[in-house]
CSV table of C-alpha atoms in Angstrom, one decimal:
chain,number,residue,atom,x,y,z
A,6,UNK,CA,79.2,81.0,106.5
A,7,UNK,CA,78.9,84.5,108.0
A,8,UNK,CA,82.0,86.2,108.9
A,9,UNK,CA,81.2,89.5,110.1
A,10,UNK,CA,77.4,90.8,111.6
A,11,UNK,CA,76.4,94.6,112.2
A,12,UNK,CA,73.2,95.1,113.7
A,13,UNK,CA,72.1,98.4,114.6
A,14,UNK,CA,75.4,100.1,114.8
A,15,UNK,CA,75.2,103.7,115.7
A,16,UNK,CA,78.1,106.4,116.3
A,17,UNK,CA,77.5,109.3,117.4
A,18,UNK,CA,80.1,112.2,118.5
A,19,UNK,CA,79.3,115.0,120.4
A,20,UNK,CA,76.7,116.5,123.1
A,21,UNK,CA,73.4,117.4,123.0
A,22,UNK,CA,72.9,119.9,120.0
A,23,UNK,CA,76.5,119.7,119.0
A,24,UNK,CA,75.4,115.6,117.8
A,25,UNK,CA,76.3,114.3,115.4
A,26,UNK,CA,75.2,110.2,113.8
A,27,UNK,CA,78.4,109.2,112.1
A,28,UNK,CA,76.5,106.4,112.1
A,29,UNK,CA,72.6,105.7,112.0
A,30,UNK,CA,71.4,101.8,112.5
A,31,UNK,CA,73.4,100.1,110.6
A,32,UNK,CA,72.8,96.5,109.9
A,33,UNK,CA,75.2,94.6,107.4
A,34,UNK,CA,76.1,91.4,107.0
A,35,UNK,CA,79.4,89.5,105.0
A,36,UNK,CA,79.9,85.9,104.3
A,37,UNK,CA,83.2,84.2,104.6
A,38,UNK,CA,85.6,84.8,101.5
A,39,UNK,CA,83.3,87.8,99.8
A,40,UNK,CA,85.0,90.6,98.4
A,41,UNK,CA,83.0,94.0,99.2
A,42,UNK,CA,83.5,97.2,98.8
A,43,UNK,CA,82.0,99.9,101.1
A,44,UNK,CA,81.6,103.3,99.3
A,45,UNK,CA,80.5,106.8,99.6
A,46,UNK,CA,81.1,110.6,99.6
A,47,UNK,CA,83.4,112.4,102.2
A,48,UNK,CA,81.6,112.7,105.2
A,49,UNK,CA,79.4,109.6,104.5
A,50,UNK,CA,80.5,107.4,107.7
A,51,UNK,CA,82.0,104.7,105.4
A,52,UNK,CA,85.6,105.6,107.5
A,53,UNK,CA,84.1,105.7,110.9
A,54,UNK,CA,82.8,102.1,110.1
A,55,UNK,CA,85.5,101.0,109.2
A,56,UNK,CA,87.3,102.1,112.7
A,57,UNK,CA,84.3,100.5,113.9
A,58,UNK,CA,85.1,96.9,112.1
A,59,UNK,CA,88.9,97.1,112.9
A,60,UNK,CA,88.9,97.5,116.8
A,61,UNK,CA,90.0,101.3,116.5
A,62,UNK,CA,86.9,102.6,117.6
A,63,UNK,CA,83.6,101.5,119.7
A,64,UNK,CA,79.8,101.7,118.3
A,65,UNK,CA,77.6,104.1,120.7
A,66,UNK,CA,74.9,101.3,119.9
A,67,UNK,CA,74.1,98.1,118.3
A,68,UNK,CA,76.1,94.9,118.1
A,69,UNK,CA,79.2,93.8,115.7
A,70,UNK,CA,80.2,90.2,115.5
A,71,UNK,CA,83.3,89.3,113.8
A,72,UNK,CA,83.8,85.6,113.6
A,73,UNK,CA,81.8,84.6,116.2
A,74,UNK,CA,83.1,87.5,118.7
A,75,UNK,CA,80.8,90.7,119.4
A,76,UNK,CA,83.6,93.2,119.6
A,77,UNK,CA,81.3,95.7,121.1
A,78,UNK,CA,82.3,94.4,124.4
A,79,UNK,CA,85.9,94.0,124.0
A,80,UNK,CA,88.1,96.3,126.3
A,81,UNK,CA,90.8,98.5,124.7
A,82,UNK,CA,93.4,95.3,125.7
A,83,UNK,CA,91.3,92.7,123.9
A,84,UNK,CA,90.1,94.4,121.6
A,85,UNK,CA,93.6,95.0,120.3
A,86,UNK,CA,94.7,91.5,121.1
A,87,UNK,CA,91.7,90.7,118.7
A,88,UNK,CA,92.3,93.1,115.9
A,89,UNK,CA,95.9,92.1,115.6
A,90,UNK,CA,95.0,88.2,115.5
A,91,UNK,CA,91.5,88.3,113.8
A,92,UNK,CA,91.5,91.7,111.8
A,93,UNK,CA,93.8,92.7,108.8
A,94,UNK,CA,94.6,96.4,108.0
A,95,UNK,CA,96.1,98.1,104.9
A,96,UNK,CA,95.9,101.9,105.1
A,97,UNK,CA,96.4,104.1,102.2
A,98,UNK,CA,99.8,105.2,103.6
A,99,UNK,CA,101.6,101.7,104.8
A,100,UNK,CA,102.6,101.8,108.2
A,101,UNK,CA,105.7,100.2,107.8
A,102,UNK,CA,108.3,100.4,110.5
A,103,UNK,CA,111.5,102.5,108.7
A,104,UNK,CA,113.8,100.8,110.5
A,105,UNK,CA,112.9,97.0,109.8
A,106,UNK,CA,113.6,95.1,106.5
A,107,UNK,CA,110.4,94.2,104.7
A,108,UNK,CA,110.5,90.5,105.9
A,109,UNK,CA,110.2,91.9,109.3
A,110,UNK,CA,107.8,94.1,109.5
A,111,UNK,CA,105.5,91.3,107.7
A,112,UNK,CA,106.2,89.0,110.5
A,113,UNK,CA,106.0,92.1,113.4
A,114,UNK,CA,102.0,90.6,113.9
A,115,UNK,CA,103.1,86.8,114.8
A,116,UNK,CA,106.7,88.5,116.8
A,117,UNK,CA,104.5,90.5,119.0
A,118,UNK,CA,102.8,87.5,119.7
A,119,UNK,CA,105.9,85.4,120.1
A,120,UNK,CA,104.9,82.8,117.0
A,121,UNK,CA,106.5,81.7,114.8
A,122,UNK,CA,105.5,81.8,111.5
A,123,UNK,CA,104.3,78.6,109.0
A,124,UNK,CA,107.6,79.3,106.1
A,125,UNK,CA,105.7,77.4,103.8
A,126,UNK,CA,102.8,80.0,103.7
A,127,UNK,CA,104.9,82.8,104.3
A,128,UNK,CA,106.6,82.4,101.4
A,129,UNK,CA,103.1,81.6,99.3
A,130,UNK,CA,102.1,84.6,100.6
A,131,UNK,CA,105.1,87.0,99.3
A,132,UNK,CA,105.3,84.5,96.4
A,133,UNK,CA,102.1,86.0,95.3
A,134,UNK,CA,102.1,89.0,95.7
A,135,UNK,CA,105.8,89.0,94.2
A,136,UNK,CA,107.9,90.6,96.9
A,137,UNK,CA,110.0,87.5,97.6
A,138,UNK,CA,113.1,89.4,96.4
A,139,UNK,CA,112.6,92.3,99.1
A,140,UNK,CA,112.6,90.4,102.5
A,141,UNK,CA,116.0,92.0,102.9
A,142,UNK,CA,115.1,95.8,102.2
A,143,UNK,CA,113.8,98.5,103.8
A,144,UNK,CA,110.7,100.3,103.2
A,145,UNK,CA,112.4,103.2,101.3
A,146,UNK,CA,114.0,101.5,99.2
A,147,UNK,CA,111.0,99.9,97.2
A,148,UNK,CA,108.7,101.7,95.8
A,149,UNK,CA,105.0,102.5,97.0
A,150,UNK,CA,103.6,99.6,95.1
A,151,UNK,CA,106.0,97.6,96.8
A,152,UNK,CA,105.5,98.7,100.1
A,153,UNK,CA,101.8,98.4,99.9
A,154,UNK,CA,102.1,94.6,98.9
A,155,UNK,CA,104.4,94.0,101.9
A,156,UNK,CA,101.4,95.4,103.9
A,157,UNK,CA,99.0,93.5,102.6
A,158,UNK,CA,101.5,90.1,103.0
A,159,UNK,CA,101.8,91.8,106.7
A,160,UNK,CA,97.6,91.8,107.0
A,161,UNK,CA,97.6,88.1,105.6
A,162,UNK,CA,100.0,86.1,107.7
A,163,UNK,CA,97.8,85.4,110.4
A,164,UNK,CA,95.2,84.4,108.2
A,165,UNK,CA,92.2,87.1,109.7
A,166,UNK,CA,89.1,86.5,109.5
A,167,UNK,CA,88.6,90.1,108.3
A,168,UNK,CA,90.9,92.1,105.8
A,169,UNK,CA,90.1,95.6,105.7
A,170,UNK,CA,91.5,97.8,103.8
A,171,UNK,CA,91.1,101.8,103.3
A,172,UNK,CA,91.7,103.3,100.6
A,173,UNK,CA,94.7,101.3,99.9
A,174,UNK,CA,95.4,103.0,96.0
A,175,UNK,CA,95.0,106.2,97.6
A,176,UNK,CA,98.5,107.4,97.7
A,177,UNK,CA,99.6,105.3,94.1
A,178,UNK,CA,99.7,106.0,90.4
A,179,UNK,CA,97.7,104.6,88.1
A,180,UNK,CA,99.8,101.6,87.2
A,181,UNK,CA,100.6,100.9,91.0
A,182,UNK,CA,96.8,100.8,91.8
A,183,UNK,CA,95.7,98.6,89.6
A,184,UNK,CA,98.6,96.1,90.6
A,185,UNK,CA,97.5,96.3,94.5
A,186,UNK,CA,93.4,96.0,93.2
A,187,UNK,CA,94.7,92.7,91.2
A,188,UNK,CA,96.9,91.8,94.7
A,189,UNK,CA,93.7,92.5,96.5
A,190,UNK,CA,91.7,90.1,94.0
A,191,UNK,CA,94.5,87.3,94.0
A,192,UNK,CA,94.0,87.4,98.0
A,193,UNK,CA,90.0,86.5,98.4
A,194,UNK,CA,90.6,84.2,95.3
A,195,UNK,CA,94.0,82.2,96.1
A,196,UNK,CA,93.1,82.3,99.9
A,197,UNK,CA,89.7,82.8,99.9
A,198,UNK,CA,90.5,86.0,101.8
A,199,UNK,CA,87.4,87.8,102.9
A,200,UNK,CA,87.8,91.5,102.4
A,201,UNK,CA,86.6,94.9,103.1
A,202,UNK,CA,87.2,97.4,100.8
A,203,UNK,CA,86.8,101.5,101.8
A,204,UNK,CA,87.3,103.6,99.1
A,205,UNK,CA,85.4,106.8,97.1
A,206,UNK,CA,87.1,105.6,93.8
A,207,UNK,CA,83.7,104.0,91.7
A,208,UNK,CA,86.1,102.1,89.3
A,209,UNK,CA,88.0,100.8,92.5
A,210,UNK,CA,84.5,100.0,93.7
A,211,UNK,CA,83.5,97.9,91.0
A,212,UNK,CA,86.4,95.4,91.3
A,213,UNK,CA,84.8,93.9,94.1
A,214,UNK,CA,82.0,91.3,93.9
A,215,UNK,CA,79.8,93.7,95.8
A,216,UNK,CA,79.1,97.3,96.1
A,217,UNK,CA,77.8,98.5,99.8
A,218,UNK,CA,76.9,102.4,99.5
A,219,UNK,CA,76.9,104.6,102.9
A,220,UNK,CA,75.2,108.2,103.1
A,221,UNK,CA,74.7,110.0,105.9
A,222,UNK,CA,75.5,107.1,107.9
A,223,UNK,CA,73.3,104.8,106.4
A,224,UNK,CA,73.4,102.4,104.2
A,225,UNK,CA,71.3,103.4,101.0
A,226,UNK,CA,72.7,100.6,98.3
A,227,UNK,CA,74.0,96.9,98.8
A,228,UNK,CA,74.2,94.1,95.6
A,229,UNK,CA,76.7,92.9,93.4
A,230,UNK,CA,79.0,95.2,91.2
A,231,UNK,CA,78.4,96.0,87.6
A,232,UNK,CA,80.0,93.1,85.7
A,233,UNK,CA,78.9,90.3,88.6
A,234,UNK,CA,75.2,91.5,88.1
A,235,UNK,CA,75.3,90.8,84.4
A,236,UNK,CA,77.2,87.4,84.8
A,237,UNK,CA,74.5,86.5,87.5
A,238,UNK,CA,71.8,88.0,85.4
A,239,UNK,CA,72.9,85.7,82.2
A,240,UNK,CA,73.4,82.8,84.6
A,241,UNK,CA,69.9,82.9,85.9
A,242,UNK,CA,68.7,83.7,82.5
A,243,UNK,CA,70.1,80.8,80.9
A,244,UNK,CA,69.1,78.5,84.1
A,245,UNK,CA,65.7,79.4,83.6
A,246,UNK,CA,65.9,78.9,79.4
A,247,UNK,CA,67.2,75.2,80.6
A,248,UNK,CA,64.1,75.5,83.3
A,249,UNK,CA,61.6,75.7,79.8
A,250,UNK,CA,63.1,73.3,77.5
């Protein structure tokens, strides 16, 4: 089942010969619960896209369908209605509100909405990703690992179609990215999560299933990471050994 449709997307900034195509006809499409990473250098467009996909920002052309809705043609109201109910975000830098505990800035998407939330999933979802001990704490008193799983558990608890994250390891060690890559990974597997993955990192990059490259706003790569294509590969291989015998 397709879950998100680009067709044609350009962005462009500027005026006549100031111009610039952040974007240049871009046609992508992602299938419910993939895991895809979107990379490229600085300057690419792979950010601008990504503003694109979350509702921050509008295409000067083309057509993007997110669950069945073309959010080309949303207004700034609905289209934020619609990002906060269809779209999940995890920044490199958290956006947690200082002043909240944890458990409530997780829950600040379904209290702006006046919901309330499903406990039992709420507390699969901070189950997993293993801050279940830090509803009660604020965000500078856990560490930037910690903080980054609460907003991911923020981005999941309305169950969006979309997950999108940029560069989420960004701002973490070593140790701390590789924990929110495997939280990132437990998300599309244990909730069949699809996600969107921005980042310049090539070894982040290969942790997804697949690998979309962007240059100069268009997209010059798109198939399955590394280690997928050889499992695929041997899969076919030994299918078609089967095939002869």
């Amino acid at each position: 089942m397709e879950i998100l449709r680009c067709e044609g997307v350009r962005k462009v900034y500027g005026a006549g010969d100031n111009q610039v195509a952040a974007l240049d006809k871009v046609d992508l499409s992602i299938g419910k619960g993939e895991f895809v990473a979107i990379t490229g250098a600085s300057g690419s467009g792979k950010s601008t896209l990504l503003h694109i996909l979350g509702c921050v920002d509008k295409p000067t052309a083309g057509r993007v369908m997110i669950d069945g809705t073309d959010i080309s043609t949303l207004n700034a109201t609905r289209a934020a209605i619609f990002r906060r109910r269809k779209v999940g975000l995890v920044y490199q830098f958290y956006n947690l509100i200082p002043t909240l505990t944890i458990g409530k800035n997780i829950l600040m998407p379904l209290l702006l909405d006046k919901k309330k939330p499903n406990q039992e999933y709420f507390q699969q979802v901070v189950g997993a990703l293993g801050i279940a001990d830090k509803l009660e704490c604020l965000p500078n008193q856990l560490s930037g690992g910690q903080q980054q799983r609460a907003a991911i558990a923020r981005s999941l608890l309305y169950r969006p179609a979309l997950l999108l994250a940029d560069e989420p390891t960004g701002n973490l060690d070593r140790k701390n990215a590789r924990e929110i890559v495997d939280m990132l990974k437990l998300s599309n597997r244990n909730f069949n999560q699809t996600i969107v993955l921005i980042t310049h990192d090539e070894k982040v990059a290969l942790e997804a299933d697949r690998i979309v490259t962007i240059e100069d706003g268009r997209i010059v790569g798109d198939g399955l990471s590394g280690e997928k294509f050889h499992g695929k590969k041997y899969a076919d291989e030994n299918h078609f050994d089967e095939k002869r015998r």
